[in-house]
Every structure is written in C-alpha cells, then in structure tokens.
Amino acid sequence: MAAEATCSSGAGSTTSVAAAARKSNITSFQKRGPKAGGTESSGPRLVSIAGTRPSVRNGQLLVSTGLPALDQLLGGGLAVGTVLLIEEDKYNIYSSVLFKYFLAEGLINGHVLLVASAKEDPADILQELPAPLLDDNYRKELDAEAHDHQTTESNTKMKIAWRYQLLPKMEVGPVSSSRFGHYYDLSKRMPQELLEASKCHGFFLPQKISSTLKVEPYSLTHGYTKLLQFIQNIIYKEGFDGSNPQNKQKNILRIGIQNLGSPLWGDDICCTENCNNSHSLTKFLYVLRGLLRTSLSACIITMPTHLIQNKAIISRVTNLSDTMVGLESFIGSERETNPLYKDYHGLIHIRQIPRLNNLICDESDVKDLAFKLKRKLFTIERLHLPPDLSDTVSRSSKQDLAESAKLLGPGCGTMAGGKKHLDF
C-alpha cells in the first residue's frame, strides 16, 4: 500500500499561522492592458506564489529553506528549480533537522510536499515536523534564552579581536509570520490541523519495490527508477510543469529525499570502492535536475557522503548539485573536547552556491561557520576564536588552540596562521 498521504487543501481549517503567511501574495505591480474603444481594460494583477520572493540579484524565484540564517548564506533563499544537497553528519542528527525545517516551511506556506525515504515512513516524518515560532505566541518562552545570548555576547564583545566586530551578524531571533522564512520550535510538533489541511505525497521505498528484484549493472537501480517516475507523475499530473493550461499550478512543489545513496536505496557506492552501479546515482541526479528546471519545484536531498568509498563519485555528485552544504558534527571526534569548539556542536560548510544559467557554481567566501542545536532552535553562528590573552585559556593549551585553528581554512584559519599562538 503506498504511503501517499493526500489531504484536502481547505484553507478554512488552517490556523492564523498559515493565514498570515499567505496574505502578502499580491505585488504592487499591475500590468496595464491596451485601450479598446476608448475604455482602458487593465490586465490581471501579477499574483506571486505564497512563500516565494524574487532574488534581488537576478530575479530568480526563491523559497526559504526554513532556516533564515541558511537563506542568508545562500544569497536570499533556495532558487526554484534547483537542488540543495546536504552532506549528512556522521550520526545523521543535525541533517535531519534541516530536512524537517524545509518541509515545515513548505507546509506553513501551503506548498505541496513530496517526501521520499527508504528508512522512515513519510507519514511519520511529517508527524515530527517542528511547530512554527511566532513573536506573539512564543516570545515569552524565549526571553530566557535571548537574555542569556545577549549577556554572553556583551561579555565577549570586548574580548574578541576588533576584526570580528566588523563582520555581519547572523539572524538568530524569531520573526513574525509575514516575513520571508520562519523560525520553528524544535521542542513542539506541528499542529495537527495544519497537517490535515496540507497536501503531501509520500514515497516509501520498501512499499514500492520487491526485495527479490534483480538489478542490471550500469543502469539505474530500481529504487531510483521508481522514485523518478513518482516525481514525474506528480509534476505532470498536478501541473507544476505548466504543460497543461487547464491544470496549471500556481504553487510550489517541495521535494525532500532522505538518505539518498545509502544501501537502503539499493545502491552499493557506500559498500565498495569499485561498485557495479557507480553511475546510477549521478544518472538519477541528472534526470532529476531536468525535471526541476522545467517545473515550479525545489528539492532538498540528504546524502551520507562520508560513507561513499569512491571520492570520484562525490566530485560528480557535487557537480550535479546546484547548492551543497556540509555538516561536520563534533560528536565522537577530538573536537568535542577541544576548548576551541566548546560553545558549538559542529561546523557547517557552504560547499557551493548556484550560479544559474552558467556552467559553474560559486564557492562561498564565508568559511568560519559553526552551528549550535539549542533546546528550541538550530542556530548558525560565526566561529569566534578564543582571545590569546583570555584568562580562561591556559598557557599550556594555547599551542593546541593555534594548531586547531589552522584546520579551519580561510576565514578564521588565515587569521590564526601565524607561527606563535593566535596571530591577531
């Protein structure tokens, strides 16, 4: 039985959270039609899609990833028709949070969801989406966390190097629902009435294929083939490609694919270096990008790249992804006990950001980024090195901090690349 959960999109049952997010859908631009018979007949007003905005750089339609700080790093949001690839952290703890943020943002804005997984039932994933965080409803609950954050920031402002104070700050606080992109409370679940009023399609691989099926070498695995057919049917039948004027959608299809490339999908790239289906994943991404480019859809994919044995496959996957973000968790590593990283849970790497209508992608100039998972929020912050003369840093550990700082690369690494300690 398919795991497809399609609910009626009745706006009457939605809460004020979703209603406020959809109010500002009409732009101030009005197309003026030709005059006929002495009377002026103005054309229809240009209606934008809820939860979207044009890019200030190239006019490309953008959607929010569900994390405003990440939107800021990607140039304003995720471009419609593109793929965002997230390199999973070692234990797949934090990448799943970004995955759920993306789906929750689509649900709040009334977008159609398509959730594909070989591990979890999509219906169970939807039940775990975080609740929206609004100023009016939740500001009192965040006063303590906000006060602690401001206190820590004010205490360290005079200690850190002056060059850090000139860097732009990341957005970490909640905003009202009328803004582009929302914040979510990880300690609470999405209201059931919003889930019931949404329209979502689920693809659960174990329910789609037979375990006795044989796969021909050098071809797409059966799981990838089934998923591509499923996505193509949703895009064409529901009019996201615009090919059928009678069924043309004025909405966004948000596609979320979990753990792509893992052995659960029938792929063996994580099992051996010389695998039989080394091109299966890249073929899938190539066809998927073609479907996205010609439709009102955006896709997020989480992939365990740290398990892929052949590094050449990672290079091909990177080239076929429009945007690539890597999460490096400190769990189980020596950085977990390193004083340099004591205030963070991991590093976030912006591998590439899209340069649409070009053959290459841009690399982000920001290298010194870290993330922190609080009780309610997932935050992205600039990584601040401890000051060299700080009372909290002992003389014996300064050399260790300097050696660790060199691993950060451009950003903090260039600032701490001197021969002695931290070269401020």
Short mmCIF file of C-alpha atoms in Angstrom, two decimals:
data_model
loop_
_atom_site.label_atom_id
_atom_site.label_comp_id
_atom_site.label_asym_id
_atom_site.label_seq_id
_atom_site.Cartn_x
_atom_site.Cartn_y
_atom_site.Cartn_z
CA MET A 1 0.00 0.00 0.00
CA ALA A 2 1.52 3.31 -0.99
CA ALA A 3 2.48 5.72 1.71
CA GLU A 4 0.92 8.59 -0.16
CA ALA A 5 -0.97 10.86 2.20
CA THR A 6 -3.01 13.38 0.24
CA CYS A 7 -5.17 15.74 2.22
CA SER A 8 -7.63 18.33 1.03
CA SER A 9 -6.21 21.85 0.87
CA GLY A 10 -9.10 23.55 2.62
CA ALA A 11 -7.84 26.92 3.78
CA GLY A 12 -10.73 27.30 6.22
CA SER A 13 -9.26 24.78 8.63
CA THR A 14 -5.81 26.30 8.77
CA THR A 15 -4.72 28.37 11.71
CA SER A 16 -3.77 32.03 11.71
CA VAL A 17 -0.14 30.96 11.37
CA ALA A 18 -0.60 29.80 7.79
CA ALA A 19 -3.14 32.52 7.03
CA ALA A 20 -0.74 35.29 7.97
CA ALA A 21 1.97 33.72 5.86
CA ARG A 22 -0.23 33.76 2.75
CA LYS A 23 -1.71 37.27 2.99
CA SER A 24 1.09 39.12 1.20
CA ASN A 25 0.76 37.28 -2.12
CA ILE A 26 -0.05 40.22 -4.42
CA THR A 27 2.71 42.52 -5.55
CA SER A 28 2.26 46.22 -6.18
CA PHE A 29 2.98 45.74 -9.89
CA GLN A 30 -0.09 45.89 -12.09
CA LYS A 31 0.09 45.06 -15.77
CA ARG A 32 -1.71 47.68 -17.83
CA GLY A 33 -3.64 46.36 -20.80
CA PRO A 34 -4.34 48.11 -24.15
CA LYS A 35 -7.14 50.56 -24.54
CA ALA A 36 -10.07 49.35 -26.64
CA GLY A 37 -12.97 51.52 -27.75
CA GLY A 38 -11.99 54.43 -25.58
CA THR A 39 -12.07 52.36 -22.41
CA GLU A 40 -9.00 51.16 -20.58
CA SER A 41 -9.02 47.46 -19.76
CA SER A 42 -6.28 46.65 -17.31
CA GLY A 43 -4.89 43.13 -17.27
CA PRO A 44 -4.89 40.86 -14.24
CA ARG A 45 -2.73 41.86 -11.34
CA LEU A 46 0.51 39.89 -11.08
CA VAL A 47 -0.01 37.38 -8.30
CA SER A 48 3.04 35.88 -6.65
CA ILE A 49 3.16 32.46 -5.05
CA ALA A 50 2.93 32.25 -1.27
CA GLY A 51 6.28 31.72 0.40
CA THR A 52 8.32 32.97 -2.57
CA ARG A 53 10.16 36.14 -3.49
CA PRO A 54 12.37 37.22 -6.41
CA SER A 55 16.11 37.36 -5.96
CA VAL A 56 17.49 40.89 -5.77
CA ARG A 57 20.47 39.82 -7.88
CA ASN A 58 18.94 38.03 -10.87
CA GLY A 59 15.17 37.98 -10.32
CA GLN A 60 15.14 34.21 -9.85
CA LEU A 61 12.19 32.98 -7.78
CA LEU A 62 13.33 31.91 -4.29
CA VAL A 63 11.84 29.85 -1.50
CA SER A 64 13.04 29.68 2.08
CA THR A 65 14.91 26.65 3.37
CA GLY A 66 13.11 27.01 6.69
CA LEU A 67 16.23 28.41 8.36
CA PRO A 68 16.62 32.18 7.72
CA ALA A 69 20.32 32.10 8.62
CA LEU A 70 20.90 29.50 5.89
CA ASP A 71 18.83 31.57 3.44
CA GLN A 72 21.15 34.47 4.16
CA LEU A 73 24.21 32.36 3.37
CA LEU A 74 22.71 31.06 0.11
CA GLY A 75 22.01 34.53 -1.25
CA GLY A 76 18.45 35.01 -0.04
CA GLY A 77 16.99 31.51 -0.28
CA LEU A 78 16.81 28.38 -2.40
CA ALA A 79 16.13 29.04 -6.08
CA VAL A 80 13.08 27.32 -7.55
CA GLY A 81 14.13 24.60 -9.97
CA THR A 82 17.35 23.75 -8.14
CA VAL A 83 18.71 21.00 -5.87
CA LEU A 84 20.08 21.58 -2.38
CA LEU A 85 22.34 18.71 -1.30
CA ILE A 86 23.13 18.35 2.40
CA GLU A 87 26.09 16.21 3.37
CA GLU A 88 24.87 14.31 6.40
CA ASP A 89 26.78 14.44 9.66
CA LYS A 90 28.25 11.19 10.89
CA TYR A 91 25.28 10.13 13.03
CA ASN A 92 22.59 11.89 10.96
CA ILE A 93 21.41 14.01 13.89
CA TYR A 94 21.62 17.56 12.58
CA SER A 95 20.98 16.97 8.86
CA SER A 96 17.55 15.59 9.69
CA VAL A 97 16.76 18.89 11.46
CA LEU A 98 17.45 20.90 8.29
CA PHE A 99 15.41 18.37 6.31
CA LYS A 100 12.39 18.90 8.59
CA TYR A 101 12.82 22.68 8.53
CA PHE A 102 12.49 22.62 4.74
CA LEU A 103 9.30 20.56 4.86
CA ALA A 104 7.78 22.60 7.71
CA GLU A 105 8.37 25.83 5.79
CA GLY A 106 6.53 24.41 2.80
CA LEU A 107 3.64 23.27 4.95
CA ILE A 108 3.25 26.71 6.57
CA ASN A 109 3.14 28.40 3.15
CA GLY A 110 0.67 25.91 1.69
CA HIS A 111 3.15 24.31 -0.71
CA VAL A 112 2.66 20.76 -1.94
CA LEU A 113 5.09 18.33 -0.30
CA LEU A 114 6.69 15.22 -1.74
CA VAL A 115 8.64 13.22 0.84
CA ALA A 116 10.75 10.23 -0.25
CA SER A 117 12.62 7.91 2.08
CA ALA A 118 13.92 4.37 2.24
CA LYS A 119 14.27 4.41 6.02
CA GLU A 120 11.28 6.19 7.58
CA ASP A 121 7.66 6.26 6.55
CA PRO A 122 6.93 9.76 5.14
CA ALA A 123 3.80 9.93 7.29
CA ASP A 124 5.98 9.52 10.40
CA ILE A 125 8.37 12.22 9.18
CA LEU A 126 5.50 14.68 8.80
CA GLN A 127 4.35 13.97 12.35
CA GLU A 128 7.79 15.05 13.61
CA LEU A 129 7.87 18.46 11.92
CA PRO A 130 8.57 21.33 14.35
CA ALA A 131 5.91 23.88 15.23
CA PRO A 132 6.19 27.46 13.89
CA LEU A 133 7.67 30.00 16.26
CA LEU A 134 5.97 33.41 16.26
CA ASP A 135 6.61 36.61 18.18
CA ASP A 136 3.09 36.87 19.56
CA ASN A 137 2.78 33.30 20.81
CA TYR A 138 6.25 32.29 21.88
CA ARG A 139 8.28 35.39 22.73
CA LYS A 140 7.74 34.92 26.46
CA GLU A 141 9.10 31.40 26.27
CA LEU A 142 12.28 32.62 24.52
CA ASP A 143 13.02 35.54 26.83
CA ALA A 144 15.35 33.47 28.98
CA GLU A 145 17.34 32.12 26.01
CA ALA A 146 17.50 35.55 24.36
CA HIS A 147 18.69 37.16 27.60
CA ASP A 148 21.42 34.56 28.04
CA HIS A 149 22.54 35.03 24.44
CA GLN A 150 22.71 38.83 24.82
CA THR A 151 24.60 38.54 28.08
CA THR A 152 27.18 36.20 26.60
CA GLU A 153 27.56 38.40 23.55
CA SER A 154 28.08 41.55 25.60
CA ASN A 155 30.64 39.84 27.83
CA THR A 156 32.71 38.63 24.89
CA LYS A 157 32.40 41.73 22.73
CA MET A 158 35.30 43.48 24.43
CA LYS A 159 37.43 40.33 24.49
CA ILE A 160 37.35 39.29 20.85
CA ALA A 161 39.50 40.84 18.17
CA TRP A 162 38.24 44.03 16.55
CA ARG A 163 38.09 42.37 13.12
CA TYR A 164 35.25 40.07 14.30
CA GLN A 165 33.12 43.03 15.35
CA LEU A 166 33.06 44.25 11.75
CA LEU A 167 31.62 41.02 10.39
CA PRO A 168 27.86 40.90 9.66
CA LYS A 169 25.78 39.05 12.23
CA MET A 170 23.62 36.04 11.53
CA GLU A 171 19.87 36.18 12.19
CA VAL A 172 19.03 34.11 15.25
CA GLY A 173 15.79 35.53 16.64
CA PRO A 174 12.15 34.82 15.77
CA VAL A 175 10.21 36.99 13.38
CA SER A 176 6.56 37.44 12.54
CA SER A 177 4.85 35.16 10.03
CA SER A 178 4.63 37.93 7.41
CA ARG A 179 8.40 37.80 6.88
CA PHE A 180 10.05 35.56 4.30
CA GLY A 181 11.13 32.44 6.12
CA HIS A 182 10.00 31.34 9.56
CA TYR A 183 11.53 30.02 12.75
CA TYR A 184 10.46 26.78 14.38
CA ASP A 185 10.32 25.39 17.89
CA LEU A 186 12.06 22.02 17.93
CA SER A 187 10.53 21.17 21.30
CA LYS A 188 6.98 21.22 19.86
CA ARG A 189 5.29 19.48 16.95
CA MET A 190 3.37 20.95 14.04
CA PRO A 191 -0.34 21.45 14.87
CA GLN A 192 -2.45 18.59 13.62
CA GLU A 193 -4.91 20.89 11.86
CA LEU A 194 -2.10 22.21 9.66
CA LEU A 195 -1.04 18.69 8.75
CA GLU A 196 -4.61 17.75 7.86
CA ALA A 197 -5.02 20.87 5.70
CA SER A 198 -1.82 20.22 3.73
CA LYS A 199 -1.32 18.26 0.54
CA CYS A 200 1.56 15.83 0.65
CA HIS A 201 2.73 12.81 -1.32
CA GLY A 202 4.80 10.07 0.29
CA PHE A 203 7.24 7.66 -1.34
CA PHE A 204 8.33 4.86 1.00
CA LEU A 205 10.74 2.62 -0.90
CA PRO A 206 10.03 -0.70 0.91
CA GLN A 207 6.39 -0.40 -0.15
CA LYS A 208 7.25 0.34 -3.79
CA ILE A 209 9.64 -2.44 -4.78
CA SER A 210 10.09 -6.16 -4.27
CA SER A 211 13.13 -7.45 -2.37
CA THR A 212 13.68 -10.23 -4.95
CA LEU A 213 14.09 -7.86 -7.88
CA LYS A 214 17.38 -8.14 -9.78
CA VAL A 215 19.15 -5.00 -10.99
CA GLU A 216 21.10 -4.90 -14.24
CA PRO A 217 24.65 -3.50 -13.93
CA TYR A 218 25.40 0.01 -15.26
CA SER A 219 21.77 1.08 -15.04
CA LEU A 220 19.60 2.96 -12.58
CA THR A 221 18.68 0.97 -9.52
CA HIS A 222 15.04 0.04 -9.34
CA GLY A 223 14.54 2.35 -6.36
CA TYR A 224 15.86 5.36 -8.28
CA THR A 225 13.74 4.49 -11.31
CA LYS A 226 10.57 4.20 -9.23
CA LEU A 227 11.29 7.50 -7.48
CA LEU A 228 11.89 9.37 -10.74
CA GLN A 229 8.63 8.01 -12.16
CA PHE A 230 6.81 9.02 -9.00
CA ILE A 231 8.19 12.58 -9.09
CA GLN A 232 7.50 12.91 -12.81
CA ASN A 233 3.88 11.81 -12.39
CA ILE A 234 3.27 14.35 -9.61
CA ILE A 235 4.84 17.19 -11.63
CA TYR A 236 2.92 16.40 -14.82
CA LYS A 237 -0.44 15.37 -13.38
CA GLU A 238 -0.71 18.30 -10.97
CA GLY A 239 0.50 20.87 -13.49
CA PHE A 240 3.75 22.04 -11.90
CA ASP A 241 5.44 21.99 -15.31
CA GLY A 242 2.79 24.26 -16.87
CA SER A 243 2.27 21.93 -19.84
CA ASN A 244 -1.47 21.64 -19.20
CA PRO A 245 -3.15 25.08 -19.13
CA GLN A 246 -6.27 23.56 -17.59
CA ASN A 247 -4.32 22.24 -14.63
CA LYS A 248 -1.56 24.85 -14.35
CA GLN A 249 -0.38 25.19 -10.77
CA LYS A 250 0.32 28.48 -9.02
CA ASN A 251 2.09 26.76 -6.22
CA ILE A 252 5.46 25.22 -5.34
CA LEU A 253 6.26 21.52 -5.11
CA ARG A 254 8.78 20.90 -2.33
CA ILE A 255 10.62 17.61 -2.77
CA GLY A 256 12.52 16.09 0.14
CA ILE A 257 14.63 12.95 -0.39
CA GLN A 258 16.22 11.37 2.66
CA ASN A 259 19.48 9.33 2.81
CA LEU A 260 19.91 9.17 -0.96
CA GLY A 261 22.80 6.94 -1.99
CA SER A 262 22.66 4.77 1.11
CA PRO A 263 22.44 0.95 0.82
CA LEU A 264 18.74 1.22 1.70
CA TRP A 265 18.15 2.59 -1.80
CA GLY A 266 19.78 -0.46 -3.35
CA ASP A 267 22.96 1.45 -4.16
CA ASP A 268 26.35 -0.04 -3.36
CA ILE A 269 28.52 3.08 -3.55
CA CYS A 270 28.78 3.07 0.26
CA CYS A 271 29.80 -0.59 0.39
CA THR A 272 32.73 -0.86 -2.02
CA GLU A 273 35.01 1.42 -4.00
CA ASN A 274 34.68 -0.50 -7.27
CA CYS A 275 30.90 -0.80 -7.35
CA ASN A 276 28.83 -2.06 -10.28
CA ASN A 277 26.43 0.89 -10.25
CA SER A 278 28.90 3.75 -9.82
CA HIS A 279 26.96 5.91 -12.31
CA SER A 280 23.48 5.10 -11.03
CA LEU A 281 23.35 7.97 -8.53
CA THR A 282 24.73 10.53 -10.97
CA LYS A 283 22.23 9.46 -13.64
CA PHE A 284 19.43 9.91 -11.13
CA LEU A 285 20.60 13.44 -10.22
CA TYR A 286 20.97 14.35 -13.91
CA VAL A 287 17.39 13.36 -14.72
CA LEU A 288 16.06 14.93 -11.52
CA ARG A 289 17.65 18.28 -12.35
CA GLY A 290 15.98 18.18 -15.75
CA LEU A 291 12.59 17.70 -14.11
CA LEU A 292 13.22 20.52 -11.63
CA ARG A 293 14.43 23.01 -14.24
CA THR A 294 11.15 22.82 -16.14
CA SER A 295 8.80 22.95 -13.16
CA LEU A 296 7.83 25.03 -10.15
CA SER A 297 9.63 22.81 -7.70
CA ALA A 298 12.59 22.82 -5.33
CA CYS A 299 14.38 19.81 -3.90
CA ILE A 300 16.44 19.07 -0.81
CA ILE A 301 18.48 15.86 -0.58
CA THR A 302 20.39 14.47 2.39
CA MET A 303 23.24 12.14 1.48
CA PRO A 304 25.79 10.20 3.61
CA THR A 305 28.80 11.36 1.60
CA HIS A 306 31.16 10.31 4.41
CA LEU A 307 30.26 6.67 3.64
CA ILE A 308 30.90 6.84 -0.12
CA GLN A 309 34.06 4.89 -0.81
CA ASN A 310 34.95 6.30 -4.23
CA LYS A 311 35.81 10.00 -3.99
CA ALA A 312 35.31 10.46 -7.74
CA ILE A 313 31.59 9.82 -7.20
CA ILE A 314 31.49 12.66 -4.66
CA SER A 315 33.00 15.02 -7.24
CA ARG A 316 30.37 14.06 -9.81
CA VAL A 317 27.58 14.45 -7.25
CA THR A 318 28.91 17.90 -6.34
CA ASN A 319 28.90 18.99 -9.98
CA LEU A 320 25.30 17.81 -10.41
CA SER A 321 24.09 19.70 -7.32
CA ASP A 322 23.20 23.37 -7.53
CA THR A 323 23.77 24.08 -3.85
CA MET A 324 25.82 21.97 -1.47
CA VAL A 325 26.03 22.29 2.31
CA GLY A 326 28.10 20.04 4.56
CA LEU A 327 27.54 19.38 8.26
CA GLU A 328 30.50 18.29 10.37
CA SER A 329 29.46 17.13 13.83
CA PHE A 330 31.84 17.16 16.79
CA ILE A 331 30.28 14.01 18.26
CA GLY A 332 32.84 11.25 18.56
CA SER A 333 35.76 13.43 17.42
CA GLU A 334 38.61 15.10 19.27
CA ARG A 335 36.99 18.48 18.64
CA GLU A 336 34.21 17.55 21.05
CA THR A 337 36.60 18.13 23.97
CA ASN A 338 38.68 20.88 22.34
CA PRO A 339 38.26 24.23 24.16
CA LEU A 340 38.22 25.99 20.80
CA TYR A 341 34.83 24.49 19.95
CA LYS A 342 33.27 24.25 23.40
CA ASP A 343 30.36 26.57 22.51
CA TYR A 344 29.36 24.76 19.32
CA HIS A 345 28.08 21.37 18.19
CA GLY A 346 29.66 21.29 14.76
CA LEU A 347 30.87 23.15 11.70
CA ILE A 348 28.80 23.99 8.64
CA HIS A 349 30.49 24.20 5.24
CA ILE A 350 28.90 26.01 2.29
CA ARG A 351 30.50 23.97 -0.50
CA GLN A 352 28.88 25.81 -3.39
CA ILE A 353 26.03 28.18 -4.16
CA PRO A 354 24.24 28.24 -7.52
CA ARG A 355 25.18 30.49 -10.37
CA LEU A 356 22.17 29.90 -12.56
CA ASN A 357 22.40 29.92 -16.36
CA ASN A 358 26.14 29.33 -16.09
CA LEU A 359 28.32 26.27 -16.36
CA ILE A 360 29.96 26.65 -12.96
CA CYS A 361 28.87 27.34 -9.39
CA ASP A 362 30.25 29.86 -6.95
CA GLU A 363 32.07 28.99 -3.78
CA SER A 364 31.07 30.82 -0.64
CA ASP A 365 33.61 33.25 0.80
CA VAL A 366 32.44 32.51 4.33
CA LYS A 367 34.44 29.65 5.83
CA ASP A 368 34.26 30.18 9.59
CA LEU A 369 30.72 28.98 10.35
CA ALA A 370 29.55 26.79 13.20
CA PHE A 371 26.14 25.55 14.32
CA LYS A 372 24.56 25.00 17.67
CA LEU A 373 21.47 22.95 18.49
CA LYS A 374 19.62 24.54 21.37
CA ARG A 375 16.53 23.20 23.05
CA LYS A 376 14.24 25.02 20.65
CA LEU A 377 16.37 26.44 17.87
CA PHE A 378 19.07 25.37 15.43
CA THR A 379 21.36 28.37 15.01
CA ILE A 380 24.24 29.16 12.66
CA GLU A 381 26.92 31.47 14.02
CA ARG A 382 30.32 32.75 13.01
CA LEU A 383 33.07 30.82 14.73
CA HIS A 384 34.91 33.14 17.11
CA LEU A 385 38.35 32.05 18.25
CA PRO A 386 39.16 32.48 21.94
CA PRO A 387 41.31 35.59 22.54
CA ASP A 388 45.01 34.94 23.01
CA LEU A 389 45.16 36.85 26.29
CA SER A 390 41.95 35.49 27.73
CA ASP A 391 42.08 34.41 31.37
CA THR A 392 40.08 31.30 30.52
CA VAL A 393 42.75 29.95 28.15
CA SER A 394 45.70 28.41 29.92
CA ARG A 395 49.25 28.82 28.66
CA SER A 396 49.61 25.09 28.04
CA SER A 397 46.54 24.89 25.82
CA LYS A 398 47.27 27.93 23.64
CA GLN A 399 49.53 25.99 21.33
CA ASP A 400 46.83 23.33 20.89
CA LEU A 401 44.28 26.01 20.07
CA ALA A 402 46.55 27.53 17.47
CA GLU A 403 47.10 24.16 15.80
CA SER A 404 43.34 23.51 15.75
CA ALA A 405 42.65 26.93 14.31
CA LYS A 406 44.80 26.18 11.28
CA LEU A 407 42.33 23.45 10.29
CA LEU A 408 39.57 26.00 9.69
CA GLY A 409 41.00 27.16 6.37
CA PRO A 410 40.31 30.66 5.00
CA GLY A 411 38.36 32.78 7.44
CA CYS A 412 39.48 32.01 10.93
CA GLY A 413 42.41 29.98 9.64
CA THR A 414 44.06 32.89 7.87
CA MET A 415 43.69 34.98 10.97
CA ALA A 416 45.37 32.32 13.07
CA GLY A 417 48.03 31.24 10.66
CA GLY A 418 50.98 32.81 12.44
CA LYS A 419 53.95 30.99 13.90
CA LYS A 420 53.13 31.77 17.50
CA HIS A 421 49.78 31.13 19.09
CA LEU A 422 46.93 33.18 17.60
CA ASP A 423 48.29 35.79 15.23
CA PHE A 424 45.89 38.69 15.84
#
